[in-house]
Short mmCIF file of C-alpha atoms in Angstrom, two decimals:
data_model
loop_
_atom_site.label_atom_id
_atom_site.label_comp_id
_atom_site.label_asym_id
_atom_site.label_seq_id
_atom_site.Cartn_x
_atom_site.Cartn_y
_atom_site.Cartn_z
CA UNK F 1 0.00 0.00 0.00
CA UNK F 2 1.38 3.39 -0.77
CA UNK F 3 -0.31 7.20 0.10
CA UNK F 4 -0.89 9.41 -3.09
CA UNK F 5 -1.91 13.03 -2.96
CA UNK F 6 -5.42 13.56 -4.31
CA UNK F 7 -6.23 16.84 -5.88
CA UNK F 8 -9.94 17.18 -6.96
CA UNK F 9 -11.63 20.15 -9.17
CA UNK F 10 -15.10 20.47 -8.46
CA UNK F 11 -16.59 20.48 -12.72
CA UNK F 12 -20.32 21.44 -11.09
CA UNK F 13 -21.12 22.90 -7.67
CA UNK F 14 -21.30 20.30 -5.11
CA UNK F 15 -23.81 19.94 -2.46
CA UNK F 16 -21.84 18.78 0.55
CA UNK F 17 -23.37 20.34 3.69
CA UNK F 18 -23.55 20.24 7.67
CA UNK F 19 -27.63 20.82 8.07
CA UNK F 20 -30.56 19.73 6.72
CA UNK F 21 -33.86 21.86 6.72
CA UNK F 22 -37.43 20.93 5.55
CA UNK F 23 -36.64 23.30 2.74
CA UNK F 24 -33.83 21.56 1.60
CA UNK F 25 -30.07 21.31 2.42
CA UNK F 26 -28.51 24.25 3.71
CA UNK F 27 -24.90 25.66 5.15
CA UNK F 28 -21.96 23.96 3.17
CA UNK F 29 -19.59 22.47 4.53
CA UNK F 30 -15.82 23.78 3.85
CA UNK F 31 -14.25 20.21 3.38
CA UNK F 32 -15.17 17.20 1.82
CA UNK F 33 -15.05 14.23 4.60
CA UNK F 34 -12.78 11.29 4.13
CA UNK F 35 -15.62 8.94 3.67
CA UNK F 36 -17.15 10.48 0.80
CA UNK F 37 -14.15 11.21 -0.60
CA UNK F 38 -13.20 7.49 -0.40
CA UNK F 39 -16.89 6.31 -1.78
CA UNK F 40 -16.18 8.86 -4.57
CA UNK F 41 -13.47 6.95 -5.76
CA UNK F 42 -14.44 3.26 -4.91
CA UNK F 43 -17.61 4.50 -7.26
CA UNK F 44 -15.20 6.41 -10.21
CA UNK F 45 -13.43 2.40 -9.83
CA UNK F 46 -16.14 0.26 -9.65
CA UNK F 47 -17.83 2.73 -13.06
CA UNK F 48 -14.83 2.35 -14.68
CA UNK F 49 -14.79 -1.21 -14.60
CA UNK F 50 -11.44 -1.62 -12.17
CA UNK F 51 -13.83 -2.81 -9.09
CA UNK F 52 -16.71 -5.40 -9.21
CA UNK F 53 -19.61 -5.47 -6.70
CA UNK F 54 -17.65 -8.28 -4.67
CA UNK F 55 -15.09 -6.06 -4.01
CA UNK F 56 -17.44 -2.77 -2.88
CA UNK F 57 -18.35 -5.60 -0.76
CA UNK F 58 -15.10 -6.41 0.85
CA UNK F 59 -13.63 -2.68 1.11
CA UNK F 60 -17.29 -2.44 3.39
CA UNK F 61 -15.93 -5.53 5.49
CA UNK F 62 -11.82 -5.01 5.72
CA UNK F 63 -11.04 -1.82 3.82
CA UNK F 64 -7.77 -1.42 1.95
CA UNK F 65 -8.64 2.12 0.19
CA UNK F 66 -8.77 5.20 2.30
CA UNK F 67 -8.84 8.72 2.14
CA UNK F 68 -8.35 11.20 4.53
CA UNK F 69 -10.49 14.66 4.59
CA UNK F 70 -10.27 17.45 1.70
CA UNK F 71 -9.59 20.77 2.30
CA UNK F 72 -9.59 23.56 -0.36
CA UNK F 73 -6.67 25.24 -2.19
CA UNK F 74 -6.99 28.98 -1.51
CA UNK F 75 -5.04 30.77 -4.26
CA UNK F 76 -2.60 27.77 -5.05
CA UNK F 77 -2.06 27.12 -1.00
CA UNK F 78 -3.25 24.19 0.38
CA UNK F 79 -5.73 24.99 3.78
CA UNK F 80 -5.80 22.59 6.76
CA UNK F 81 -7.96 23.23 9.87
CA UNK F 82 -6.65 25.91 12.85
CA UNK F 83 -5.08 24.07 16.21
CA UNK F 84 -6.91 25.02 19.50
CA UNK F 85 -3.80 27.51 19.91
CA UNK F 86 -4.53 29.83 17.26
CA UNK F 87 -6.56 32.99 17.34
CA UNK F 88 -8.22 35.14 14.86
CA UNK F 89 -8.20 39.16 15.72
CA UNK F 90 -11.40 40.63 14.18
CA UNK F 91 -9.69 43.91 13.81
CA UNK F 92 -6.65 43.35 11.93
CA UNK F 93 -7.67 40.07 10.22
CA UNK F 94 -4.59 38.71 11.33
CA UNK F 95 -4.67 35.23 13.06
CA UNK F 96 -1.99 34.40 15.85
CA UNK F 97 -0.10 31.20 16.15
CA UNK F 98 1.21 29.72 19.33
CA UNK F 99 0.88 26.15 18.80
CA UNK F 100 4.75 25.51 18.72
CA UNK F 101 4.76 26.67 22.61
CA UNK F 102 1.51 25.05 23.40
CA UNK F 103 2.79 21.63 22.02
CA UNK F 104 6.18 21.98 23.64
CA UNK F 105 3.88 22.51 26.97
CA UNK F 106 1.77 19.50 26.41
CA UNK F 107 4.37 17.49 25.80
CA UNK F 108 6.33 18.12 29.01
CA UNK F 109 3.17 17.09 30.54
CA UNK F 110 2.26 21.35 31.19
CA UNK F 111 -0.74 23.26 30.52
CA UNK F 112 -0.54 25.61 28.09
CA UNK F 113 -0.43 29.53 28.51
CA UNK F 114 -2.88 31.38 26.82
CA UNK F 115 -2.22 34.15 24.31
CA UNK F 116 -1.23 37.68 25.08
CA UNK F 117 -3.23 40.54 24.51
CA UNK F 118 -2.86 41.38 20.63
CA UNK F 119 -0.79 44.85 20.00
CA UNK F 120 -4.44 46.61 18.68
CA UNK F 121 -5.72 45.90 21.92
CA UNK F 122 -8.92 43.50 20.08
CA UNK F 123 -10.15 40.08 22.26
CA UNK F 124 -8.44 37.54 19.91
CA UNK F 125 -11.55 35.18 18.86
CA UNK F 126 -10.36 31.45 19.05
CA UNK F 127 -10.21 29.59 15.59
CA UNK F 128 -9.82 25.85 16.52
CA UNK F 129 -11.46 23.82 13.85
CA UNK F 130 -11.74 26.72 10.88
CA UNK F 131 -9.17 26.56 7.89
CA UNK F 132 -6.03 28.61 7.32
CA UNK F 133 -3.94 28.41 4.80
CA UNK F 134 -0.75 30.64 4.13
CA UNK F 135 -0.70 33.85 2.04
CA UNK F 136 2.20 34.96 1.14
CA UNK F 137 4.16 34.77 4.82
CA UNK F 138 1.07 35.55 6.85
CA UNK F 139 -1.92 32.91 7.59
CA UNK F 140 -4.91 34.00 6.98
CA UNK F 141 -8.51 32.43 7.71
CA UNK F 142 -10.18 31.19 4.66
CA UNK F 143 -13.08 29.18 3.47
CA UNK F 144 -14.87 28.08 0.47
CA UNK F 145 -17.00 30.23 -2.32
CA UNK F 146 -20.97 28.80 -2.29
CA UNK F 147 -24.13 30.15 -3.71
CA UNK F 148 -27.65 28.75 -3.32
CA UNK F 149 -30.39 27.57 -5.47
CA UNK F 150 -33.91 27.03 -5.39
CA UNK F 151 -35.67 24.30 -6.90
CA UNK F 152 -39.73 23.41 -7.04
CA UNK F 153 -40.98 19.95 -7.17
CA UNK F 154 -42.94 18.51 -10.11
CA UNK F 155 -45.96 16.83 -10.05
CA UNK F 156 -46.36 13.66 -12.11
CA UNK F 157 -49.65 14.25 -13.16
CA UNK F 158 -49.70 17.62 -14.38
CA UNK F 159 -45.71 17.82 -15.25
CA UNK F 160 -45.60 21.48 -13.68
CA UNK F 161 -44.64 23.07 -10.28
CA UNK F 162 -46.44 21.63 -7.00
CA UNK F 163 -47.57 24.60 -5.05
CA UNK F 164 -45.67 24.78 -1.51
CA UNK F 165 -43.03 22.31 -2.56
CA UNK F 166 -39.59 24.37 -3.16
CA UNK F 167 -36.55 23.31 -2.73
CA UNK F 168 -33.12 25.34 -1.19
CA UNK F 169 -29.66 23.96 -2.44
CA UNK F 170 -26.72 25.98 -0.59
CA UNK F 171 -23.39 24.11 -2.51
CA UNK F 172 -20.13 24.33 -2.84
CA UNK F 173 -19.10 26.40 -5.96
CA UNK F 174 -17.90 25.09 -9.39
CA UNK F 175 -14.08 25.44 -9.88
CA UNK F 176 -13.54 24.52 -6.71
CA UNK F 177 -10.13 22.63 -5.52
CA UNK F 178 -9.75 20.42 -2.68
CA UNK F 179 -6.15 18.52 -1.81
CA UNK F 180 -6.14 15.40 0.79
CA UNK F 181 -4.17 11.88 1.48
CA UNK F 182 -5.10 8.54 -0.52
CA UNK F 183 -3.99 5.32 0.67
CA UNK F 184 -4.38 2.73 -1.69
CA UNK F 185 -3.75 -0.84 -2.73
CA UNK F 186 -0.33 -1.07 -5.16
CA UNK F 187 -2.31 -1.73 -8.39
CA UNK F 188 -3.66 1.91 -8.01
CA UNK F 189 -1.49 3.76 -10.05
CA UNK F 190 -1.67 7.34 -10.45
CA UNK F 191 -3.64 9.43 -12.83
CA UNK F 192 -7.02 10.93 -13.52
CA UNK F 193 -10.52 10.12 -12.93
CA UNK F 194 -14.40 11.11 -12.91
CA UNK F 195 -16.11 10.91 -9.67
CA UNK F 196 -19.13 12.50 -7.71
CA UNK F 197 -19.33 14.08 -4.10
CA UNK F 198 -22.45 15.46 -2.05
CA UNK F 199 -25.91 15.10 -3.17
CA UNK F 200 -27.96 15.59 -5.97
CA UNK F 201 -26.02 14.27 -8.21
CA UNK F 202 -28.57 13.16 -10.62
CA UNK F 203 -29.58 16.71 -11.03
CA UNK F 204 -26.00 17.35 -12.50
CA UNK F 205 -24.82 18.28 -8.90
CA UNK F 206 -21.63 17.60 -7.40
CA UNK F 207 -19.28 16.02 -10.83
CA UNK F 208 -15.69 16.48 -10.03
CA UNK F 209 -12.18 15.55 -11.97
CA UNK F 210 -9.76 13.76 -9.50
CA UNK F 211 -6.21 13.23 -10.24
CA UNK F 212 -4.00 11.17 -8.27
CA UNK F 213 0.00 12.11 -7.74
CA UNK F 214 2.77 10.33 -5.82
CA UNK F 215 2.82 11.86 -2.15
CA UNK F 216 6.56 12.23 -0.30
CA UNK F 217 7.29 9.42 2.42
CA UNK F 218 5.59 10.57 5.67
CA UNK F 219 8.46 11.39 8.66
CA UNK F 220 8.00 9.25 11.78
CA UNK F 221 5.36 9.85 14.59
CA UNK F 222 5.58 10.72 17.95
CA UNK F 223 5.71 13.04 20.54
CA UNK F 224 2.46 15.71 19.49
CA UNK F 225 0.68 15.36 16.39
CA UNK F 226 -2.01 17.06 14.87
CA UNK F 227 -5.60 15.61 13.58
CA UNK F 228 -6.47 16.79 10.07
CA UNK F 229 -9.87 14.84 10.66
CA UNK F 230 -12.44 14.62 13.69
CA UNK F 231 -10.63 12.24 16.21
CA UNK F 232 -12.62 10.03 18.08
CA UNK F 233 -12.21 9.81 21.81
CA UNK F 234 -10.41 6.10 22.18
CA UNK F 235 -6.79 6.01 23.86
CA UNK F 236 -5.53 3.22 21.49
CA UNK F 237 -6.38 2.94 18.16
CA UNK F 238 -4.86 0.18 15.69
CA UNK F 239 -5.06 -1.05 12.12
CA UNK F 240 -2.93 -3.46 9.98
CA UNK F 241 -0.11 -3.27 11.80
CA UNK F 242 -0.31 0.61 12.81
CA UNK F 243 -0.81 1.00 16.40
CA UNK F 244 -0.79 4.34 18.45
CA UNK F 245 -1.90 5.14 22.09
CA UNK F 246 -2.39 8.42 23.35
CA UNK F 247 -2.28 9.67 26.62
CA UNK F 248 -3.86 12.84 25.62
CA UNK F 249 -5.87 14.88 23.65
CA UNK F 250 -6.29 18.69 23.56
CA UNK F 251 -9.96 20.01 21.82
CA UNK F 252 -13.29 20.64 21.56
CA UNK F 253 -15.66 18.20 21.39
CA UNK F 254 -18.13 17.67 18.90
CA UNK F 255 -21.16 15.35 17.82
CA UNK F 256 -20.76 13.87 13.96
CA UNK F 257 -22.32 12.06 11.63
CA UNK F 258 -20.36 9.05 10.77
CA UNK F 259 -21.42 9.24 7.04
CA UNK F 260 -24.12 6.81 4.69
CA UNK F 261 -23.08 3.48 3.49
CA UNK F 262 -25.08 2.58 0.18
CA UNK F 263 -27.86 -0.18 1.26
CA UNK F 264 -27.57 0.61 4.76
CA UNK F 265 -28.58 3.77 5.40
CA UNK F 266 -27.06 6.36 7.55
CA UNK F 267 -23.81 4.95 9.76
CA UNK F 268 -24.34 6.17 14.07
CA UNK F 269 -23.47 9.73 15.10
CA UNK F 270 -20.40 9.44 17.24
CA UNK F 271 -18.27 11.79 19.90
CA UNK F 272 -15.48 13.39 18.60
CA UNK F 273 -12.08 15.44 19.17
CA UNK F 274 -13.05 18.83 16.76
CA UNK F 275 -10.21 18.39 13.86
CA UNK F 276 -7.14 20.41 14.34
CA UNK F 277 -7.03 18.99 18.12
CA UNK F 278 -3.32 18.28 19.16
CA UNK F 279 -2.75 14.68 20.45
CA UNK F 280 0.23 13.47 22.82
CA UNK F 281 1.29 10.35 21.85
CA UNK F 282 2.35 8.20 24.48
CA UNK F 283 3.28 5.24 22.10
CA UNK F 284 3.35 4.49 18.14
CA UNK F 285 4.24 1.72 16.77
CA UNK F 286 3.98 0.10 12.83
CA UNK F 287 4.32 2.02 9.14
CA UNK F 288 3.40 5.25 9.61
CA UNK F 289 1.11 5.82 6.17
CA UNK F 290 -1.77 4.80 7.47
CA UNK F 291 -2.03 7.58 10.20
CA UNK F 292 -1.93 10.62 6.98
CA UNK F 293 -5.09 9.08 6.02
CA UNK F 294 -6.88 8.22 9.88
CA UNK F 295 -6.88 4.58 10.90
CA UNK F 296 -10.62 3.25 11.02
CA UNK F 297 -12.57 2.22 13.74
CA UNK F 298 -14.77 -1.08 13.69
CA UNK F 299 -18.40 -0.36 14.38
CA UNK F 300 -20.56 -3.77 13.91
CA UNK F 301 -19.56 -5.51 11.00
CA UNK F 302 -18.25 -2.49 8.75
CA UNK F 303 -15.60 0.27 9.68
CA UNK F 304 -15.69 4.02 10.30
CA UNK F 305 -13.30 5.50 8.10
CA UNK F 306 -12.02 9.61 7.33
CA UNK F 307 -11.54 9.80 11.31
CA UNK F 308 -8.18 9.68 13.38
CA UNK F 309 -5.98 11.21 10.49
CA UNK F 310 -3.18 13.00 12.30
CA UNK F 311 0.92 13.95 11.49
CA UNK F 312 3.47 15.62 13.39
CA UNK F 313 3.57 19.11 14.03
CA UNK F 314 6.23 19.80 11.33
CA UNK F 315 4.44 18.21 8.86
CA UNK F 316 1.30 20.41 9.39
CA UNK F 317 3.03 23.06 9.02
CA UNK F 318 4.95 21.88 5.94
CA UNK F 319 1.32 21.49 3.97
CA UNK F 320 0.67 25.12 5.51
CA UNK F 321 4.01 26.10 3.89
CA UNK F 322 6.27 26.43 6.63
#
């Protein structure tokens, strides 16, 4: 198995959101999770004719293909999501950074200081969990470009509009570019392919190119490391031979949906670290690809996958640019 960097242009606007309304499906999400992502291209595979229905059927029971979340590419910079440590000052639009100190804290077993007052004299507003990405040598908050559509419902025995029965789409917008971690079996070579995110997309919704690229070796693990996904709340996790125990982990918590798995419906909501939470290893142990990506968690007779993705400090700040 090998990780690949996936880069995937959005060819229609995508309807991947966090809330849904009677009216429809509403605030977008600013990432595409690691489970759709990875359905997305065990669909493009199984289309294409490189997958049959047995195999869907044995990536649901012992997965070998997994993807860890997408974040967008703001102005050629890859994004990944803010650390509990940084702050965003209203004011000046600046955001403030002391991670580095906080994990050097954690890791001598120390609570971390907070921030100093900013020189303007604003309240710095925390950030953890919102995207960043670098511009030029600052970083700078950022998000994704949506817009939102209304559709009405027609009736089958009239073919026109059903009174009362409209529709709101709020989506991700075309042109779009999202970069995240593949790991994948050795016959996946790299290259380009077709594939579909979100909902709708039968109504033309949510069509995306994805091309896959050789990613550098990941450096070893240890010490504090940094989720790029939600992180659910188990001290050991382990997976083909990749085993890590933590003895801590700094962030808010959240409540998630764990994703939909085709014939089965919707997959539990779960308890989870908010992504960019730091995590103090306390042991690591096996290759160290898998983590990139998030090492799955069994729940019945499937897996949860696009959860536990995490890499060292340095490395997060190597895909922030330094």
């Amino acid at each position: 198995m090998r990780v690949m960097e996936a880069r995937l242009v959005l060819k229609s606007p995508a309807v991947v959101v966090q809330r849904r309304t009677e009216r429809g499906f509403v605030k977008p999400a600013d990432w595409i999770p690691g489970s759709m992502l990875r359905g997305a291209i065990l669909t493009a595979l199984y289309r294409a004719g490189k997958l049959s229905a047995g195999d869907l059927e044995r990536e649901r029971v012992e997965p070998s293909l997994l993807a860890s979340p997408a974040y967008p590419v703001v102005k050629g910079s890859r994004s990944a999501p803010a650390t509990p440590f940084m702050f965003y000052c209203r004011r000046c639009k600046t955001v403030v950074d002391i991670t580095r100190e906080a994990a050097e804290r954690l890791a001598r077993g120390e609570e971390p200081k907070p921030p100093l007052p900013h020189e303007c004299g604003e309240a710095l507003k925390p950030m953890h969990g919102a995207l960043v990405a670098r511009e030029g040598r600052e970083l700078r908050r950022v998000g994704v470009e949506t817009f939102r559509s209304t559709s009405v419902a027609i009736g089958r025995d009239r073919g026109s509009a059903v009174r009362g029965m409209l529709f709101d789409y709020e989506a991700i917008a075309e042109g779009t570019e999202f970069w995240a971690w593949v790991l994948a079996p050795d016959w996946l070579q790299p290259g380009s392919m077709e594939g579909a995110v979100g909902r709708g997309t039968s109504r033309g919704f949510g069509w995306a190119e994805l091309r896959l690229e050789p990613a550098q070796q990941p450096p070893q693990h240890g010490g504090v490391l940094v989720a790029m996904s939600p992180l659910t709340p188990l001290k050991r996790l382990e997976w083909r031979g990749c085993a890590l125990t933590l003895a801590r982990v700094y962030g808010r918590l959240d409540r998630l949906q764990a994703g939909w798995e085709y014939g089965r419906g919707f997959r539990p909501i779960v308890e989870v670290a908010r992504r960019g939470s730091l995590a103090v290893v306390e042991e690591v142990s096996g290759p160290a690809e898998p983590l990139r990506v998030g090492l799955p968690v069994r729940a019945g007779d499937s897996w949860l996958t696009g959860f536990n993705a995490l890499v060292p400090l340095e490395e997060y700040y190597g895909v922030l640019g330094g």
